[in-house]
mmCIF file of C-alpha atoms in Angstrom:
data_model
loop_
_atom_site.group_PDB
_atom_site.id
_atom_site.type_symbol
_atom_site.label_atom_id
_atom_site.label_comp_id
_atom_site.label_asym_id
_atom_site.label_seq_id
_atom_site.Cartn_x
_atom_site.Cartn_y
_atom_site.Cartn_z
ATOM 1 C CA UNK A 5 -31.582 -15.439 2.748
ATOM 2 C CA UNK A 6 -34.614 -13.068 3.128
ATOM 3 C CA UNK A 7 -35.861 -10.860 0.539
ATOM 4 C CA UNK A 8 -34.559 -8.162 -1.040
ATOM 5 C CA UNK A 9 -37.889 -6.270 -0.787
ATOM 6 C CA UNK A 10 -40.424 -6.946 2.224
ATOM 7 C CA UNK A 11 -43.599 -8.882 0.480
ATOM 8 C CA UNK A 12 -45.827 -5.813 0.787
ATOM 9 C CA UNK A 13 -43.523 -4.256 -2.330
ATOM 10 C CA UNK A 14 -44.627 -7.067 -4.674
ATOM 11 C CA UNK A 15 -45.953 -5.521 -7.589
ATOM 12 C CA UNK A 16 -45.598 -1.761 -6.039
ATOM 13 C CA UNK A 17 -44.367 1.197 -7.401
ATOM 14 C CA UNK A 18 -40.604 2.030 -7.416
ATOM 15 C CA UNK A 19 -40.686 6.009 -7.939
ATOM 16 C CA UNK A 20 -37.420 8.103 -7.117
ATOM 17 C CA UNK A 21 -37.391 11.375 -8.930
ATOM 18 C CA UNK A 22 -35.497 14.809 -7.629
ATOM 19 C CA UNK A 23 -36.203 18.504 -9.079
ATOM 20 C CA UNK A 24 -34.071 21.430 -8.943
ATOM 21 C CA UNK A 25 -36.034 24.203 -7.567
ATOM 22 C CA UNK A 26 -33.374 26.935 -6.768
ATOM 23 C CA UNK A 27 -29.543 28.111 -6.496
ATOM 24 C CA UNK A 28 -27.383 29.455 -3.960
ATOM 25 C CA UNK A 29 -23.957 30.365 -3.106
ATOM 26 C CA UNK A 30 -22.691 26.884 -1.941
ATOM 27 C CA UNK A 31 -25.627 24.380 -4.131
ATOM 28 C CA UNK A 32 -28.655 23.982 -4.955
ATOM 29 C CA UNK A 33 -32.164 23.343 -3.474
ATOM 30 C CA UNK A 34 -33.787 20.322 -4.595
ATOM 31 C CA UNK A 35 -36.773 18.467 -3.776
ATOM 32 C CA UNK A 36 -36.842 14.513 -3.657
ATOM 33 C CA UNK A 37 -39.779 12.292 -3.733
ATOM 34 C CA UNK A 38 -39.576 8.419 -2.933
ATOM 35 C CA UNK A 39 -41.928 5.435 -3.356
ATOM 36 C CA UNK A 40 -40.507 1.850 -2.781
ATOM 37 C CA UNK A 41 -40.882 -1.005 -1.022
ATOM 38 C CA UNK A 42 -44.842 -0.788 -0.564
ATOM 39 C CA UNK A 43 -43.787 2.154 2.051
ATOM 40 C CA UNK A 44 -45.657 5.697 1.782
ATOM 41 C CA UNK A 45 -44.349 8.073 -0.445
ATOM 42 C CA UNK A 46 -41.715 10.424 1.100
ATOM 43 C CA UNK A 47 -41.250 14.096 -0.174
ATOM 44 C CA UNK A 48 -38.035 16.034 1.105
ATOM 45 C CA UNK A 49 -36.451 19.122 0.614
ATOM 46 C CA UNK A 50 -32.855 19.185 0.261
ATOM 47 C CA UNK A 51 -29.731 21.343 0.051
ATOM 48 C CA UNK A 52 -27.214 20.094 -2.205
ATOM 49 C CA UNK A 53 -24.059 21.035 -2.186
ATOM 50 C CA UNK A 54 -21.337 21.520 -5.184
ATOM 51 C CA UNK A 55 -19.420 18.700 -3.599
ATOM 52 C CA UNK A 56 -20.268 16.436 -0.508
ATOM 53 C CA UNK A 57 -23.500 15.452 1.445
ATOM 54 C CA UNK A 58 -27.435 16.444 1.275
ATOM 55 C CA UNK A 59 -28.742 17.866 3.731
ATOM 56 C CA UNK A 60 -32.133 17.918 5.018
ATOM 57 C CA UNK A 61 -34.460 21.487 5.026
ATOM 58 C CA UNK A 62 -38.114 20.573 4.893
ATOM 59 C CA UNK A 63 -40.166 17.197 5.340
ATOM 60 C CA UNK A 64 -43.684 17.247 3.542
ATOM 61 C CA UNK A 65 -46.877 16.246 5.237
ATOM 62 C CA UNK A 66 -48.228 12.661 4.336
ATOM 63 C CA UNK A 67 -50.646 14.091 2.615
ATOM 64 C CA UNK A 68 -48.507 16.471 0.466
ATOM 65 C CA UNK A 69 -46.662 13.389 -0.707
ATOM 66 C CA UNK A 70 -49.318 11.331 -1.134
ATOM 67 C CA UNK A 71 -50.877 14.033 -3.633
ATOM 68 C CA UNK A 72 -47.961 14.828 -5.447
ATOM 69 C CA UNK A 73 -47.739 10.797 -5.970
ATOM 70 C CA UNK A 74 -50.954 10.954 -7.693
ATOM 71 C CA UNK A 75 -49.717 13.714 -10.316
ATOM 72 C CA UNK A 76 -46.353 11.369 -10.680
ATOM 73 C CA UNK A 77 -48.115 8.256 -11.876
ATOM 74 C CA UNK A 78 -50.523 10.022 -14.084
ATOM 75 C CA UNK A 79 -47.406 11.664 -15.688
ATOM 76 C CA UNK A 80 -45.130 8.690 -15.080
ATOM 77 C CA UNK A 81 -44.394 7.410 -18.494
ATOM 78 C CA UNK A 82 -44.148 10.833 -20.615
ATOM 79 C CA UNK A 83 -40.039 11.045 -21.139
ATOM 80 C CA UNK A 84 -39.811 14.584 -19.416
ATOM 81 C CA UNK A 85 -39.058 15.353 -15.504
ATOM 82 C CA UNK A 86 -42.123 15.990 -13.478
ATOM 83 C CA UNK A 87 -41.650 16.749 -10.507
ATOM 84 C CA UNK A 88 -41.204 20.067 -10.189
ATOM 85 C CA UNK A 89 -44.701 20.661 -11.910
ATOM 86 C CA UNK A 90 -45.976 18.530 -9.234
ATOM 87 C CA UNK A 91 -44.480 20.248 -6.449
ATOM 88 C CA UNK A 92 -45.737 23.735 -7.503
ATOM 89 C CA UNK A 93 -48.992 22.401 -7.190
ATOM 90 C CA UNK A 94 -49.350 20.029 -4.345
ATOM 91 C CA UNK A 95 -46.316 21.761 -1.950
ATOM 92 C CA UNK A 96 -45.680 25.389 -2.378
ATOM 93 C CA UNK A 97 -44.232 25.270 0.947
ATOM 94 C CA UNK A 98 -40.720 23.808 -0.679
ATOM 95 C CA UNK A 99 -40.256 26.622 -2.835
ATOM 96 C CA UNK A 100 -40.842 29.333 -0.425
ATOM 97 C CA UNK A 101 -38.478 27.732 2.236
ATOM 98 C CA UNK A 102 -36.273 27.276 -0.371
ATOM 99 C CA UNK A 103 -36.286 30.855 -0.694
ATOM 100 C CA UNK A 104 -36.329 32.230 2.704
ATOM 101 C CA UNK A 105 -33.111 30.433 2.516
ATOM 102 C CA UNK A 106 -31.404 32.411 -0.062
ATOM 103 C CA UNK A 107 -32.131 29.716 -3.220
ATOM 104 C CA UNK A 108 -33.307 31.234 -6.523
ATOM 105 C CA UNK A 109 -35.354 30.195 -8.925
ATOM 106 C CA UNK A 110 -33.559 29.531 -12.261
ATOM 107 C CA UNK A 111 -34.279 28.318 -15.615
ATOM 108 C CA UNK A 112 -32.737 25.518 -17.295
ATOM 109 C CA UNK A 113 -30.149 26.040 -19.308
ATOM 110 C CA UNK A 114 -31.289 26.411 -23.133
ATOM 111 C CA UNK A 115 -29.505 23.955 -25.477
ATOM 112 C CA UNK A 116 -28.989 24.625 -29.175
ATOM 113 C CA UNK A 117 -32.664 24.199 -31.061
ATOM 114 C CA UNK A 118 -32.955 20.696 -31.849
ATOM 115 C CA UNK A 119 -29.811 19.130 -30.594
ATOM 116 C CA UNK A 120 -28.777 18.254 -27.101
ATOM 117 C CA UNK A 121 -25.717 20.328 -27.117
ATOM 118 C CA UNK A 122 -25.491 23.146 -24.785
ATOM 119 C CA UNK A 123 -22.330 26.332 -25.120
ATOM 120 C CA UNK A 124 -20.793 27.567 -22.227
ATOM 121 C CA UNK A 125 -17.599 29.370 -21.677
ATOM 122 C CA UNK A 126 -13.970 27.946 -19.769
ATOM 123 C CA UNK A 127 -12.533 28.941 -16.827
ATOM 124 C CA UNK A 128 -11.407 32.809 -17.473
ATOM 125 C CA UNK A 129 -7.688 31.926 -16.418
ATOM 126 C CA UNK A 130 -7.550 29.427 -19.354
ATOM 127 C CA UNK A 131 -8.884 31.672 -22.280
ATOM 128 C CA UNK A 132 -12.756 31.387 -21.718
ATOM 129 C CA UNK A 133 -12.434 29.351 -24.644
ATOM 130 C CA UNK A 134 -16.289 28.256 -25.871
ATOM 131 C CA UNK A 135 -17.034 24.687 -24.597
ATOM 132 C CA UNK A 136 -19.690 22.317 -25.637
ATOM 133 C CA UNK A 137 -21.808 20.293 -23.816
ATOM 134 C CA UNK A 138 -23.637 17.455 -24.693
ATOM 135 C CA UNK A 139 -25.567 14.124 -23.868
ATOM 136 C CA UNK A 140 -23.396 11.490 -25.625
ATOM 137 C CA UNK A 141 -22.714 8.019 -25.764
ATOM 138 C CA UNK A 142 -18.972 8.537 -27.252
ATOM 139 C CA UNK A 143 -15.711 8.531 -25.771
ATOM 140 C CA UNK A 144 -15.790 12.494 -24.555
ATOM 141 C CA UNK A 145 -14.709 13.639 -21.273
ATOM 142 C CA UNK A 146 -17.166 12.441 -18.864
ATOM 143 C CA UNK A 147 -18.569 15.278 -16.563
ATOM 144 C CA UNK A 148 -21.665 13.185 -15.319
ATOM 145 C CA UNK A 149 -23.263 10.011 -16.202
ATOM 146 C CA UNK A 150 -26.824 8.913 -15.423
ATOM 147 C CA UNK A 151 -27.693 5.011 -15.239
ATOM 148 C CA UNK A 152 -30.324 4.423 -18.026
ATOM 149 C CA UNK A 153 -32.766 1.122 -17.451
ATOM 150 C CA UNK A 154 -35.362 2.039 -20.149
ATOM 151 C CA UNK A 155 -37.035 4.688 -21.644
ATOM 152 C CA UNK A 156 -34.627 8.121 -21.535
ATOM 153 C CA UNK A 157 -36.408 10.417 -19.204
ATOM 154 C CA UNK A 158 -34.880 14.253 -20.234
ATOM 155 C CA UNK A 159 -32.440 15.959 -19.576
ATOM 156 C CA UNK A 160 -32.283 19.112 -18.439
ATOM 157 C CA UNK A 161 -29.049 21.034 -18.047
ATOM 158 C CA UNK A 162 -28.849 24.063 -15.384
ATOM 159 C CA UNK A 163 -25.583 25.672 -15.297
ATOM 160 C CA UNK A 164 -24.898 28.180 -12.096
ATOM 161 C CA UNK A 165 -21.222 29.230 -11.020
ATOM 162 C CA UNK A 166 -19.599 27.082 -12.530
ATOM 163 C CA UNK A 167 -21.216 23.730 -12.409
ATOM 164 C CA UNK A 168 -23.394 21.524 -14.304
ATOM 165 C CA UNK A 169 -26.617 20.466 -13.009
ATOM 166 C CA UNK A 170 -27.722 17.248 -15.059
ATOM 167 C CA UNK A 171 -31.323 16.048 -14.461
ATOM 168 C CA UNK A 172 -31.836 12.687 -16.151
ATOM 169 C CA UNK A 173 -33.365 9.574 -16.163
ATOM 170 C CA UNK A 174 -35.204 6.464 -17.265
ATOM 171 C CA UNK A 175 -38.678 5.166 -17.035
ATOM 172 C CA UNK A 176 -39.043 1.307 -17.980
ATOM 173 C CA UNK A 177 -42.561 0.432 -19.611
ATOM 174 C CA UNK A 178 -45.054 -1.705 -18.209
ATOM 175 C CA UNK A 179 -46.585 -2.423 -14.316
ATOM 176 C CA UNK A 180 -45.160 -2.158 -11.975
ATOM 177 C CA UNK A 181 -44.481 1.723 -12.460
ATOM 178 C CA UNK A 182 -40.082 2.039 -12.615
ATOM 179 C CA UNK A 183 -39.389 5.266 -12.540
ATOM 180 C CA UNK A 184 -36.150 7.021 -11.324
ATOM 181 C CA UNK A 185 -35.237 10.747 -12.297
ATOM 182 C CA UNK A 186 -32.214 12.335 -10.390
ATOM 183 C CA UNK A 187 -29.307 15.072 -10.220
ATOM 184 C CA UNK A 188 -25.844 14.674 -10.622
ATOM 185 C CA UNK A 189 -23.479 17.560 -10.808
ATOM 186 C CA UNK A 190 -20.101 18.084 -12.061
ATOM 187 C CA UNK A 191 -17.553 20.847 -12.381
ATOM 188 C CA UNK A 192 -16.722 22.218 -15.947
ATOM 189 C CA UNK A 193 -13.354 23.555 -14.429
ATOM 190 C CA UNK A 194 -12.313 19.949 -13.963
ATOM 191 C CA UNK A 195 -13.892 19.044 -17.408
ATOM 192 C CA UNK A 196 -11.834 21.652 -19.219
ATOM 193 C CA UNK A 197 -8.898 20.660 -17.496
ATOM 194 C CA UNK A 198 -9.215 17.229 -18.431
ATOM 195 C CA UNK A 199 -9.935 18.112 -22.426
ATOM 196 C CA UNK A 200 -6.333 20.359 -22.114
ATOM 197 C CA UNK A 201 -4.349 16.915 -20.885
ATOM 198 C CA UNK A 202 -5.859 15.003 -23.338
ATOM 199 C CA UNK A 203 -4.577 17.149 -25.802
ATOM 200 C CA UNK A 204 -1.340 17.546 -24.335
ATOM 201 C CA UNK A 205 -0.983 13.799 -24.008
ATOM 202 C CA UNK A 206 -1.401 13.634 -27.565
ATOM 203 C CA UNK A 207 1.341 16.530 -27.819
ATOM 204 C CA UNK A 208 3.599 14.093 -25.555
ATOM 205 C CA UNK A 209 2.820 11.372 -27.673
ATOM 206 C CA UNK A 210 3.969 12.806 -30.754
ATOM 207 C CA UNK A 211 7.291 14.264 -29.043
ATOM 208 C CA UNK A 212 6.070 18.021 -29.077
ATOM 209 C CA UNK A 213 7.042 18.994 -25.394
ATOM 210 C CA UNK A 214 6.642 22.371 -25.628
ATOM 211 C CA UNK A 215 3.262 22.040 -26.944
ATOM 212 C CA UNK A 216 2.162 19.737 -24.836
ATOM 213 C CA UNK A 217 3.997 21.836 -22.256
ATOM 214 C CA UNK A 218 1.091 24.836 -22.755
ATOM 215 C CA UNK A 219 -1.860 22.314 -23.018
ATOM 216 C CA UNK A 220 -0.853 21.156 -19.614
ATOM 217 C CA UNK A 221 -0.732 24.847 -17.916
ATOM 218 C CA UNK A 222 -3.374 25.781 -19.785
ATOM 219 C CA UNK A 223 -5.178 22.840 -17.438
ATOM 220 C CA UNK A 224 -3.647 24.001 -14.326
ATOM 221 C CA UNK A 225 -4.852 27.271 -15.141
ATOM 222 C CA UNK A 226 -8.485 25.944 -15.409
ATOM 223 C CA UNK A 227 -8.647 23.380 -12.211
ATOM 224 C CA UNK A 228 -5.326 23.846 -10.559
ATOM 225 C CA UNK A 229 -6.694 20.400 -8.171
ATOM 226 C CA UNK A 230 -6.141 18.499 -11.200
ATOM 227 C CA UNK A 231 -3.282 16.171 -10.050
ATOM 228 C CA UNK A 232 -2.933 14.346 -13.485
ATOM 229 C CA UNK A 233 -1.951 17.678 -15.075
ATOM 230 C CA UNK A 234 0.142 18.963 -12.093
ATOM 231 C CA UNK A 235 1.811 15.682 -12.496
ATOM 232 C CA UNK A 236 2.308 15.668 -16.432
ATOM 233 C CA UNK A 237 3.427 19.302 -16.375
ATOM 234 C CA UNK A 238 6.214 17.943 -13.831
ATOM 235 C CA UNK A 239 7.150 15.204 -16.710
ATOM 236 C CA UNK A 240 7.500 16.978 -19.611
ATOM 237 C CA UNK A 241 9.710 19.855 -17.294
ATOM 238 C CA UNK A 242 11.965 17.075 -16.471
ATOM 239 C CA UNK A 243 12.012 16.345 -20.003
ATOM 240 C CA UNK A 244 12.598 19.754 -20.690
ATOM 241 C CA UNK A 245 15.690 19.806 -18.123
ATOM 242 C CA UNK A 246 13.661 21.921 -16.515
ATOM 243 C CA UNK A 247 13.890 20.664 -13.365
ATOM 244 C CA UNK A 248 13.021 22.856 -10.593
ATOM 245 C CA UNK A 249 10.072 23.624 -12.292
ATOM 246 C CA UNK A 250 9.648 19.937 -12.831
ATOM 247 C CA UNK A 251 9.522 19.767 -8.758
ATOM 248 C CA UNK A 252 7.673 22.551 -8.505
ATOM 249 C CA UNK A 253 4.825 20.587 -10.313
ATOM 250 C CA UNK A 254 5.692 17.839 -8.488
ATOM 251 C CA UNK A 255 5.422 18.758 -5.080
ATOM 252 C CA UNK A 256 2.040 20.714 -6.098
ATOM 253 C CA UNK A 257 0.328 17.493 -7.678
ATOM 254 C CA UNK A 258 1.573 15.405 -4.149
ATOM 255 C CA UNK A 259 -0.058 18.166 -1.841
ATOM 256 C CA UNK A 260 -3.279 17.491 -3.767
ATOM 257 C CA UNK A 261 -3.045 13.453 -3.907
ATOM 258 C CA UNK A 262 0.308 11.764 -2.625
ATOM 259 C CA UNK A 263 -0.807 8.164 -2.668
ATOM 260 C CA UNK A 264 -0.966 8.997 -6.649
ATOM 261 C CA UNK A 265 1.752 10.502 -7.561
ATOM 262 C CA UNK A 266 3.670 7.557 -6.211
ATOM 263 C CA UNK A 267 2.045 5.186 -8.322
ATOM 264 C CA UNK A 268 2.365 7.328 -11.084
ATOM 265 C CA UNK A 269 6.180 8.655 -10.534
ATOM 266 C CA UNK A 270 7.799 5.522 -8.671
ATOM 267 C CA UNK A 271 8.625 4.064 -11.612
ATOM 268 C CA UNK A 272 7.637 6.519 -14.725
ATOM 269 C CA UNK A 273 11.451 7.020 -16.819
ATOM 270 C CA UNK A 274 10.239 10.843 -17.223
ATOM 271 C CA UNK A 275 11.505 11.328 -13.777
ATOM 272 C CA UNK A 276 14.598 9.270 -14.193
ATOM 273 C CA UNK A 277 16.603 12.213 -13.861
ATOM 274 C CA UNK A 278 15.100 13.429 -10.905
ATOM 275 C CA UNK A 279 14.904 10.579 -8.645
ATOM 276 C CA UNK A 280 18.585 10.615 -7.049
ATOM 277 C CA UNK A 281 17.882 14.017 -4.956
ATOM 278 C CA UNK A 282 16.639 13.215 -1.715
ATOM 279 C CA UNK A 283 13.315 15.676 -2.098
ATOM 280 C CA UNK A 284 11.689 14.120 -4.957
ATOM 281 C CA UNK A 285 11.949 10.195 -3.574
ATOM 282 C CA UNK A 286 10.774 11.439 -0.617
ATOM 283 C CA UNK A 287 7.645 12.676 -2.925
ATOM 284 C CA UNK A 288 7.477 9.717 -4.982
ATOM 285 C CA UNK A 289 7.725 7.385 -1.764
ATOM 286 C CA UNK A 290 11.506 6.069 -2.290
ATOM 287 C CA UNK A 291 13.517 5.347 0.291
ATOM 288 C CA UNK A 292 17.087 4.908 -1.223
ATOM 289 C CA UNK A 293 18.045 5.940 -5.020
ATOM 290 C CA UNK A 294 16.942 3.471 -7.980
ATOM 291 C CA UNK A 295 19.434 0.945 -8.877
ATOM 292 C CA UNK A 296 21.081 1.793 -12.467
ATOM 293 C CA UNK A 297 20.268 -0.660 -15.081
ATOM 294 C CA UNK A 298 17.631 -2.480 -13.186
ATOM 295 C CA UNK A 299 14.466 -2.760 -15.411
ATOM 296 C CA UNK A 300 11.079 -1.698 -12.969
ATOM 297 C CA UNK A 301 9.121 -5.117 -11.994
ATOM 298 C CA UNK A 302 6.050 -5.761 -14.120
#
């Protein structure tokens, strides 16, 4: 087998850092610099969107990237982003085509003094109840996660309209220079959505229906996309012999994702009830009624 990397990239540089330079209606603007393989640096500017596919804006000059290189590797191994210091320097050009295309500037977000934890408010249809977010290693709901190999480079949080901008890294010690700083983005709708089915999960669990009945509108009301709740609020109606409301939920939580609301309904007793009218196997992907007394196959 050949290489992984052509032999020019022995003992080279691997350098990927983005920086968020501005916001706009649909995403950000973000520059992205890349050194690998014993190839010239590349410097791009990018629109990224809230969900979906970069695209391109702006390519730098060699020259531009080759200076803003130099500024990168003299500031590689501090545990802070760089880039965006860099650029302002070395490529003015991205920020002002960044805002000829309607992109602005914005701060990051300003976490609590001395602790990585950052407050924002919920989704107005679910109680703008205050949220916290933070960088943890724990078992909370998961917005975004950034691969660590060394050295924690950041973060910084930016917040716009609804999303969260996380700008993290790693750089690993020693030559050759390993350096990677990026974006990832999340939406807090669907994070507040998920911490309301947790806890009405736990309501389930503990046979309080009509408490775990509210947690799980209460996460339809914040990401109404969220097929796990659609489909748990369905459950606990057919629990509730509700159940045209149960199909109500149902058929809502199969527009969004059929393929799982059959794996989680074919076989799920909540629905036992349900599953002789014609609608709801055609939902769960049945073609004839369940036979009775017939334990589901492992």
């Amino acid at each position: 087998m050949p290489p992984t990397f052509p032999e020019q990239a022995a003992g080279q540089p691997i350098v990927h850092e983005q920086a968020l330079i501005g916001f706009g209606k649909d995403g950000a603007a973000a520059v992205e610099f890349l050194e690998a393989e014993g190839q010239p640096p590349r410097l791009t500017l990018l629109a990224l969107r809230h969900d979906g596919p970069a695209r391109t804006l702006l390519e730098a000059p060699a020259a531009r990237a080759s200076a803003v290189a130099a500024r990168l590797h003299a500031a590689a191994e501090r545990p802070e982003p760089a880039l965006a210091a860099a650029i302002a320097l070395e490529w003015p050009a991205a920020s002002s085509r960044a805002t000829e295309l309607g992109f602005a500037a914005r701060p990051a977000t300003t976490p609590e003094p001395g602790r990585a934890l950052w407050q924002v408010k919920g989704a107005p249809e679910a109680g703008a109840l205050p949220l916290t977010l933070r960088v943890s290693r724990g078992d909370d709901v998961e917005l975004a996660r950034m691969p660590l190999t060394g050295v924690p480079v950041g973060p910084q949080l930016f917040v716009e309209d609804g999303v969260a901008w996380l700008l993290a890294g790693s750089v690993r010690a020693g030559p050759p220079l390993r350096r990677t700083v990026g974006v990832r983005r999340a939406r807090l709708r669907r994070g507040e959505a998920q911490l309301h089915n947790a806890h009405g999960l736990a309501d389930y669990g503990a046979g309080e229906l009509d408490s775990a009945r509210r947690e799980f509108d209460r996460a339809i009301a914040a990401d109404s996309s969220y097929v796990d709740s659609l489909y748990n609020a369905a459950a606990t109606a057919a629990l509730s012999d509700r159940p045209e409301e149960a199909v109500a939920f149902l058929r809502r939580a199969a527009a969004v994702d059929p393929s799982r609301v059959q794996v989680l309904g074919r076989d799920d007793e909540d629905l036992k009830s349900l599953r002789r009218r014609a609608d709801v196997r055609a939902l769960l992907g049945l073609r004839r009624p369940p036979p009775e007394g017939v334990p589901p196959p492992p």
